[in-house]
Amino acid sequence: ALGAVTPNPTLTQMDTLSDGVSFTYNGNYVKVTMDKERNFTLSDANGLNLEYELAGEDEEAKIYVPKDSGLDEINVGIFSPDQELDFYLVIEDSFYVFMYDEESKAYLYYNRYGRFSPIKTADSVIFTGREAFGSGRGYIWSRTLPLLKDYLFLGSGADSFVQVFPQYDYIAMKNFGFGEQLITKPHCIYLQIGVQTGVLSLIAYLVFFAIYAIQSLIIYFKNDYHSPIAIVGVALFMGIAAYMLGGVSNDSIICIAPVFWVIVGLGLLCNHMVKTADQK
């Protein structure tokens, strides 16, 4: 299912870093930096420290609140030294837990799947700012298009889109209605091909159908349609064209693709038979 956009989201960015976490809330950039002794600082976009105060304490953590009025919906919880976790953020009603990972030398976010992972702002092009387009397709497409540069010749593999899509873009996913979803497909057959089998294969796919379309238009534009084969050929061409058009906003699925390729084969056969008959 596609997502429903959150109007005017307050939290628009969050990234895990080697020394802490940065986020943007109500247009204010904030960076939480922590050392090995769990001393922390809050700083703004200019690197200036922000003041905070202790708001509460329990057995697990000390809770701090920034004094800046624009950040009054934020709590920073510092876990006690006997805890494996390092700190957490409460931003409005959302809870974000972090732990430093020695292997990656960076902080990781405890995600909704019960695992620790980076949380990053994914690269975005063309549909940036228009993520709501097409019932949320704008978000998926804007984050999928940058992947194509990594798969120019070889794709990521069949049905591997879910593995290469930036699922770590948790904040944007939440803002655009995908917060509880795992994005498994691009909702565009052309992006699906470009990522999974490579841009080169996508070009070959488009060239093949461009040749078929041009051939069909030439054959049937000047045909007198006395032959039933010509009528069938036109019908097949229109069906194939509709499928290609629908592929802009839909994926190739296994229950339909075999039928489509049978129709393509029949379309090519009809073109050959009509062309041969016209030459006699």
CSV table of C-alpha atoms in Angstrom, one decimal:
chain,number,residue,atom,x,y,z
A,1,ALA,CA,0.0,0.0,0.0
A,2,LEU,CA,1.2,3.5,-0.7
A,3,GLY,CA,1.5,6.1,2.0
A,4,ALA,CA,-0.4,9.1,3.3
A,5,VAL,CA,1.7,12.2,3.6
A,6,THR,CA,2.1,13.9,7.0
A,7,PRO,CA,1.2,17.6,6.5
A,8,ASN,CA,3.9,20.1,7.6
A,9,PRO,CA,6.2,17.6,9.4
A,10,THR,CA,8.2,19.1,12.2
A,11,LEU,CA,11.1,16.5,12.1
A,12,THR,CA,12.5,16.6,8.6
A,13,GLN,CA,16.0,15.1,8.9
A,14,MET,CA,18.0,12.7,11.1
A,15,ASP,CA,21.4,11.1,10.6
A,16,THR,CA,23.5,8.9,12.7
A,17,LEU,CA,27.2,10.0,12.9
A,18,SER,CA,30.5,8.8,14.2
A,19,ASP,CA,30.2,11.1,17.2
A,20,GLY,CA,26.4,11.3,17.7
A,21,VAL,CA,23.2,12.1,15.9
A,22,SER,CA,22.0,15.2,14.0
A,23,PHE,CA,18.4,16.2,13.3
A,24,THR,CA,16.3,19.1,12.0
A,25,TYR,CA,13.3,20.0,14.1
A,26,ASN,CA,11.0,23.0,13.2
A,27,GLY,CA,13.7,24.2,10.9
A,28,ASN,CA,16.4,24.1,13.7
A,29,TYR,CA,19.4,21.9,13.1
A,30,VAL,CA,20.6,20.2,16.2
A,31,LYS,CA,23.5,17.9,16.8
A,32,VAL,CA,23.8,15.6,19.8
A,33,THR,CA,27.5,14.7,20.4
A,34,MET,CA,28.6,12.2,23.0
A,35,ASP,CA,32.0,11.0,24.3
A,36,LYS,CA,33.0,7.7,25.8
A,37,GLU,CA,32.1,8.8,29.3
A,38,ARG,CA,28.6,9.6,28.1
A,39,ASN,CA,29.0,13.4,28.5
A,40,PHE,CA,27.0,15.1,25.8
A,41,THR,CA,26.5,18.4,24.1
A,42,LEU,CA,23.9,20.0,22.0
A,43,SER,CA,25.0,22.3,19.2
A,44,ASP,CA,23.3,24.2,16.3
A,45,ALA,CA,24.2,24.5,12.7
A,46,ASN,CA,27.0,27.0,13.5
A,47,GLY,CA,28.6,24.7,16.0
A,48,LEU,CA,27.5,26.8,19.0
A,49,ASN,CA,26.5,24.9,22.1
A,50,LEU,CA,22.8,24.9,23.1
A,51,GLU,CA,21.8,25.1,26.8
A,52,TYR,CA,19.8,22.3,28.4
A,53,GLU,CA,18.7,21.3,31.9
A,54,LEU,CA,18.0,18.2,33.9
A,55,ALA,CA,14.3,17.4,33.7
A,56,GLY,CA,14.1,14.1,35.5
A,57,GLU,CA,16.0,10.9,36.4
A,58,ASP,CA,15.2,7.2,37.0
A,59,GLU,CA,17.2,4.0,37.4
A,60,GLU,CA,17.9,3.7,33.6
A,61,ALA,CA,18.6,7.3,32.4
A,62,LYS,CA,18.8,11.0,33.1
A,63,ILE,CA,16.5,13.1,31.0
A,64,TYR,CA,17.4,16.5,29.7
A,65,VAL,CA,15.4,19.2,28.0
A,66,PRO,CA,16.9,22.0,25.8
A,67,LYS,CA,16.2,25.5,27.0
A,68,ASP,CA,15.6,26.8,23.5
A,69,SER,CA,11.8,27.5,23.1
A,70,GLY,CA,11.9,26.1,19.6
A,71,LEU,CA,13.0,22.7,21.0
A,72,ASP,CA,10.6,22.3,23.9
A,73,GLU,CA,9.1,19.1,22.4
A,74,ILE,CA,12.5,17.4,22.6
A,75,ASN,CA,13.9,15.2,25.5
A,76,VAL,CA,17.4,13.7,25.6
A,77,GLY,CA,17.8,10.6,27.7
A,78,ILE,CA,21.3,9.5,28.7
A,79,PHE,CA,21.4,5.9,29.8
A,80,SER,CA,23.3,4.9,32.9
A,81,PRO,CA,26.8,3.4,32.4
A,82,ASP,CA,25.5,-0.1,33.2
A,83,GLN,CA,23.2,0.0,30.2
A,84,GLU,CA,24.3,-1.2,26.7
A,85,LEU,CA,22.4,1.6,25.1
A,86,ASP,CA,23.9,5.1,25.1
A,87,PHE,CA,21.1,7.6,24.7
A,88,TYR,CA,17.6,8.3,23.3
A,89,LEU,CA,15.7,11.2,21.8
A,90,VAL,CA,12.0,11.8,22.4
A,91,ILE,CA,10.7,14.2,19.7
A,92,GLU,CA,7.1,15.0,20.2
A,93,ASP,CA,5.5,11.5,20.4
A,94,SER,CA,8.3,9.5,18.7
A,95,PHE,CA,11.1,7.6,20.6
A,96,TYR,CA,14.5,7.1,19.0
A,97,VAL,CA,17.2,4.9,20.8
A,98,PHE,CA,20.9,4.9,19.9
A,99,MET,CA,23.9,2.9,20.6
A,100,TYR,CA,27.6,3.2,19.5
A,101,ASP,CA,28.7,0.4,17.3
A,102,GLU,CA,32.4,-0.5,17.6
A,103,GLU,CA,32.4,-2.3,14.2
A,104,SER,CA,31.1,0.5,12.1
A,105,LYS,CA,32.6,3.2,14.4
A,106,ALA,CA,29.3,5.1,14.4
A,107,TYR,CA,26.0,5.4,16.3
A,108,LEU,CA,23.2,3.1,15.2
A,109,TYR,CA,19.4,3.5,15.6
A,110,TYR,CA,17.3,0.7,17.1
A,111,ASN,CA,14.7,0.3,14.3
A,112,ARG,CA,11.2,-1.0,14.2
A,113,TYR,CA,12.4,-4.4,13.2
A,114,GLY,CA,14.3,-4.8,16.5
A,115,ARG,CA,17.7,-4.3,15.0
A,116,PHE,CA,20.3,-1.6,15.0
A,117,SER,CA,20.9,0.2,11.7
A,118,PRO,CA,22.1,3.6,10.4
A,119,ILE,CA,19.4,6.2,10.1
A,120,LYS,CA,20.3,8.5,7.1
A,121,THR,CA,18.7,11.0,4.8
A,122,ALA,CA,18.6,9.3,1.4
A,123,ASP,CA,19.7,11.0,-1.8
A,124,SER,CA,16.7,12.4,-3.7
A,125,VAL,CA,16.2,13.8,-7.2
A,126,ILE,CA,13.5,15.2,-9.5
A,127,PHE,CA,10.5,14.5,-7.2
A,128,THR,CA,12.1,16.2,-4.2
A,129,GLY,CA,9.5,18.4,-2.7
A,130,ARG,CA,6.8,16.5,-4.6
A,131,GLU,CA,6.9,13.2,-2.7
A,132,ALA,CA,3.1,13.1,-2.5
A,133,PHE,CA,2.8,12.8,-6.2
A,134,GLY,CA,1.0,9.6,-7.3
A,135,SER,CA,-0.2,8.6,-3.9
A,136,GLY,CA,3.4,8.6,-2.5
A,137,ARG,CA,5.1,7.3,-5.7
A,138,GLY,CA,7.0,10.6,-5.8
A,139,TYR,CA,8.8,9.6,-2.6
A,140,ILE,CA,9.7,6.1,-3.9
A,141,TRP,CA,10.8,7.4,-7.3
A,142,SER,CA,12.8,10.3,-5.9
A,143,ARG,CA,14.8,7.8,-3.7
A,144,THR,CA,15.0,5.1,-6.4
A,145,LEU,CA,16.4,7.3,-9.3
A,146,PRO,CA,19.8,7.9,-7.5
A,147,LEU,CA,20.3,4.1,-7.3
A,148,LEU,CA,20.5,3.8,-11.1
A,149,LYS,CA,24.0,5.2,-11.1
A,150,ASP,CA,25.1,2.1,-9.1
A,151,TYR,CA,23.6,-0.3,-11.6
A,152,LEU,CA,24.6,0.9,-15.0
A,153,PHE,CA,25.7,-2.5,-16.4
A,154,LEU,CA,24.8,-5.1,-13.8
A,155,GLY,CA,21.6,-4.9,-11.7
A,156,SER,CA,21.1,-5.7,-8.1
A,157,GLY,CA,19.5,-9.0,-8.9
A,158,ALA,CA,15.9,-10.4,-9.4
A,159,ASP,CA,13.5,-9.3,-6.6
A,160,SER,CA,16.3,-7.5,-4.7
A,161,PHE,CA,14.8,-4.0,-4.8
A,162,VAL,CA,13.8,-4.3,-1.2
A,163,GLN,CA,17.5,-4.9,-0.3
A,164,VAL,CA,18.9,-1.9,-2.1
A,165,PHE,CA,16.2,0.7,-1.5
A,166,PRO,CA,17.3,3.1,1.3
A,167,GLN,CA,15.1,1.6,4.0
A,168,TYR,CA,17.2,3.6,6.5
A,169,ASP,CA,15.6,6.9,5.5
A,170,TYR,CA,13.2,6.5,8.4
A,171,ILE,CA,12.3,10.1,9.0
A,172,ALA,CA,11.2,10.8,5.4
A,173,MET,CA,9.5,7.4,5.2
A,174,LYS,CA,7.4,8.3,8.3
A,175,ASN,CA,6.6,11.8,6.9
A,176,PHE,CA,5.4,10.4,3.6
A,177,GLY,CA,3.3,7.7,5.0
A,178,PHE,CA,5.7,4.7,4.9
A,179,GLY,CA,6.7,4.7,8.5
A,180,GLU,CA,5.5,1.1,9.3
A,181,GLN,CA,6.2,-0.3,5.8
A,182,LEU,CA,9.0,-2.1,4.1
A,183,ILE,CA,9.2,-0.7,0.6
A,184,THR,CA,9.5,-3.7,-1.6
A,185,LYS,CA,8.9,-2.3,-5.1
A,186,PRO,CA,9.3,1.0,-7.0
A,187,HIS,CA,5.8,1.1,-8.5
A,188,CYS,CA,7.3,1.6,-11.9
A,189,ILE,CA,8.3,-1.2,-14.2
A,190,TYR,CA,11.1,0.9,-15.8
A,191,LEU,CA,12.8,1.7,-12.4
A,192,GLN,CA,12.3,-1.9,-11.4
A,193,ILE,CA,14.2,-3.1,-14.5
A,194,GLY,CA,16.8,-0.4,-14.2
A,195,VAL,CA,17.7,-1.3,-10.6
A,196,GLN,CA,17.3,-5.1,-10.7
A,197,THR,CA,18.8,-6.0,-14.1
A,198,GLY,CA,20.7,-2.8,-14.8
A,199,VAL,CA,20.3,0.4,-16.9
A,200,LEU,CA,21.8,-1.3,-19.9
A,201,SER,CA,19.0,-3.9,-19.9
A,202,LEU,CA,16.4,-1.1,-19.4
A,203,ILE,CA,17.8,0.6,-22.6
A,204,ALA,CA,17.6,-2.7,-24.5
A,205,TYR,CA,14.0,-3.2,-23.2
A,206,LEU,CA,12.9,0.3,-24.4
A,207,VAL,CA,14.7,-0.1,-27.7
A,208,PHE,CA,13.0,-3.4,-28.3
A,209,PHE,CA,9.5,-2.0,-27.7
A,210,ALA,CA,10.3,1.2,-29.6
A,211,ILE,CA,11.2,-0.9,-32.7
A,212,TYR,CA,8.0,-2.9,-32.3
A,213,ALA,CA,5.9,0.2,-31.9
A,214,ILE,CA,7.4,1.9,-35.0
A,215,GLN,CA,7.0,-1.2,-37.0
A,216,SER,CA,3.4,-1.6,-35.9
A,217,LEU,CA,2.5,2.0,-36.7
A,218,ILE,CA,4.0,1.7,-40.2
A,219,ILE,CA,2.3,-1.6,-40.9
A,220,TYR,CA,-1.2,-0.8,-39.6
A,221,PHE,CA,-1.4,2.9,-40.6
A,222,LYS,CA,-1.6,2.0,-44.3
A,223,ASN,CA,-3.4,-1.3,-44.0
A,224,ASP,CA,-6.9,-1.8,-45.4
A,225,TYR,CA,-7.9,-4.3,-42.6
A,226,HIS,CA,-9.4,-6.8,-45.0
A,227,SER,CA,-7.4,-9.5,-43.2
A,228,PRO,CA,-8.5,-10.6,-39.7
A,229,ILE,CA,-4.8,-11.0,-38.9
A,230,ALA,CA,-4.4,-7.2,-39.2
A,231,ILE,CA,-7.3,-6.6,-36.9
A,232,VAL,CA,-5.9,-9.0,-34.3
A,233,GLY,CA,-2.5,-7.3,-34.8
A,234,VAL,CA,-3.9,-3.9,-34.1
A,235,ALA,CA,-5.7,-5.2,-31.0
A,236,LEU,CA,-2.5,-6.8,-29.7
A,237,PHE,CA,-0.5,-3.6,-30.4
A,238,MET,CA,-3.0,-1.5,-28.4
A,239,GLY,CA,-2.9,-3.9,-25.5
A,240,ILE,CA,0.9,-3.9,-25.4
A,241,ALA,CA,0.9,-0.1,-25.6
A,242,ALA,CA,-1.5,0.1,-22.7
A,243,TYR,CA,0.6,-2.2,-20.7
A,244,MET,CA,3.7,-0.1,-21.4
A,245,LEU,CA,1.9,3.0,-20.4
A,246,GLY,CA,0.6,1.4,-17.2
A,247,GLY,CA,4.1,0.3,-16.4
A,248,VAL,CA,5.0,3.9,-15.6
A,249,SER,CA,3.1,3.6,-12.3
A,250,ASN,CA,3.0,-0.1,-11.8
A,251,ASP,CA,5.4,-3.0,-11.4
A,252,SER,CA,5.9,-6.2,-13.3
A,253,ILE,CA,4.4,-9.1,-11.4
A,254,ILE,CA,4.8,-12.8,-12.0
A,255,CYS,CA,1.1,-13.5,-12.5
A,256,ILE,CA,0.8,-11.0,-15.4
A,257,ALA,CA,4.2,-10.9,-17.0
A,258,PRO,CA,4.0,-14.4,-18.7
A,259,VAL,CA,0.7,-13.4,-20.3
A,260,PHE,CA,2.2,-10.1,-21.5
A,261,TRP,CA,5.1,-11.8,-23.1
A,262,VAL,CA,2.9,-14.3,-24.9
A,263,ILE,CA,0.9,-11.3,-26.2
A,264,VAL,CA,4.1,-9.7,-27.4
A,265,GLY,CA,5.1,-12.8,-29.2
A,266,LEU,CA,1.7,-13.0,-30.9
A,267,GLY,CA,2.0,-9.3,-31.8
A,268,LEU,CA,5.3,-9.8,-33.5
A,269,LEU,CA,3.9,-12.8,-35.3
A,270,CYS,CA,0.9,-10.8,-36.6
A,271,ASN,CA,3.2,-8.0,-37.7
A,272,HIS,CA,5.3,-10.5,-39.7
A,273,MET,CA,2.2,-12.2,-41.3
A,274,VAL,CA,0.6,-8.8,-42.3
A,275,LYS,CA,3.9,-7.5,-43.6
A,276,THR,CA,4.5,-10.6,-45.6
A,277,ALA,CA,0.9,-10.5,-47.0
A,278,ASP,CA,1.3,-6.9,-48.0
A,279,GLN,CA,4.5,-7.6,-49.9
A,280,LYS,CA,2.8,-10.3,-52.1
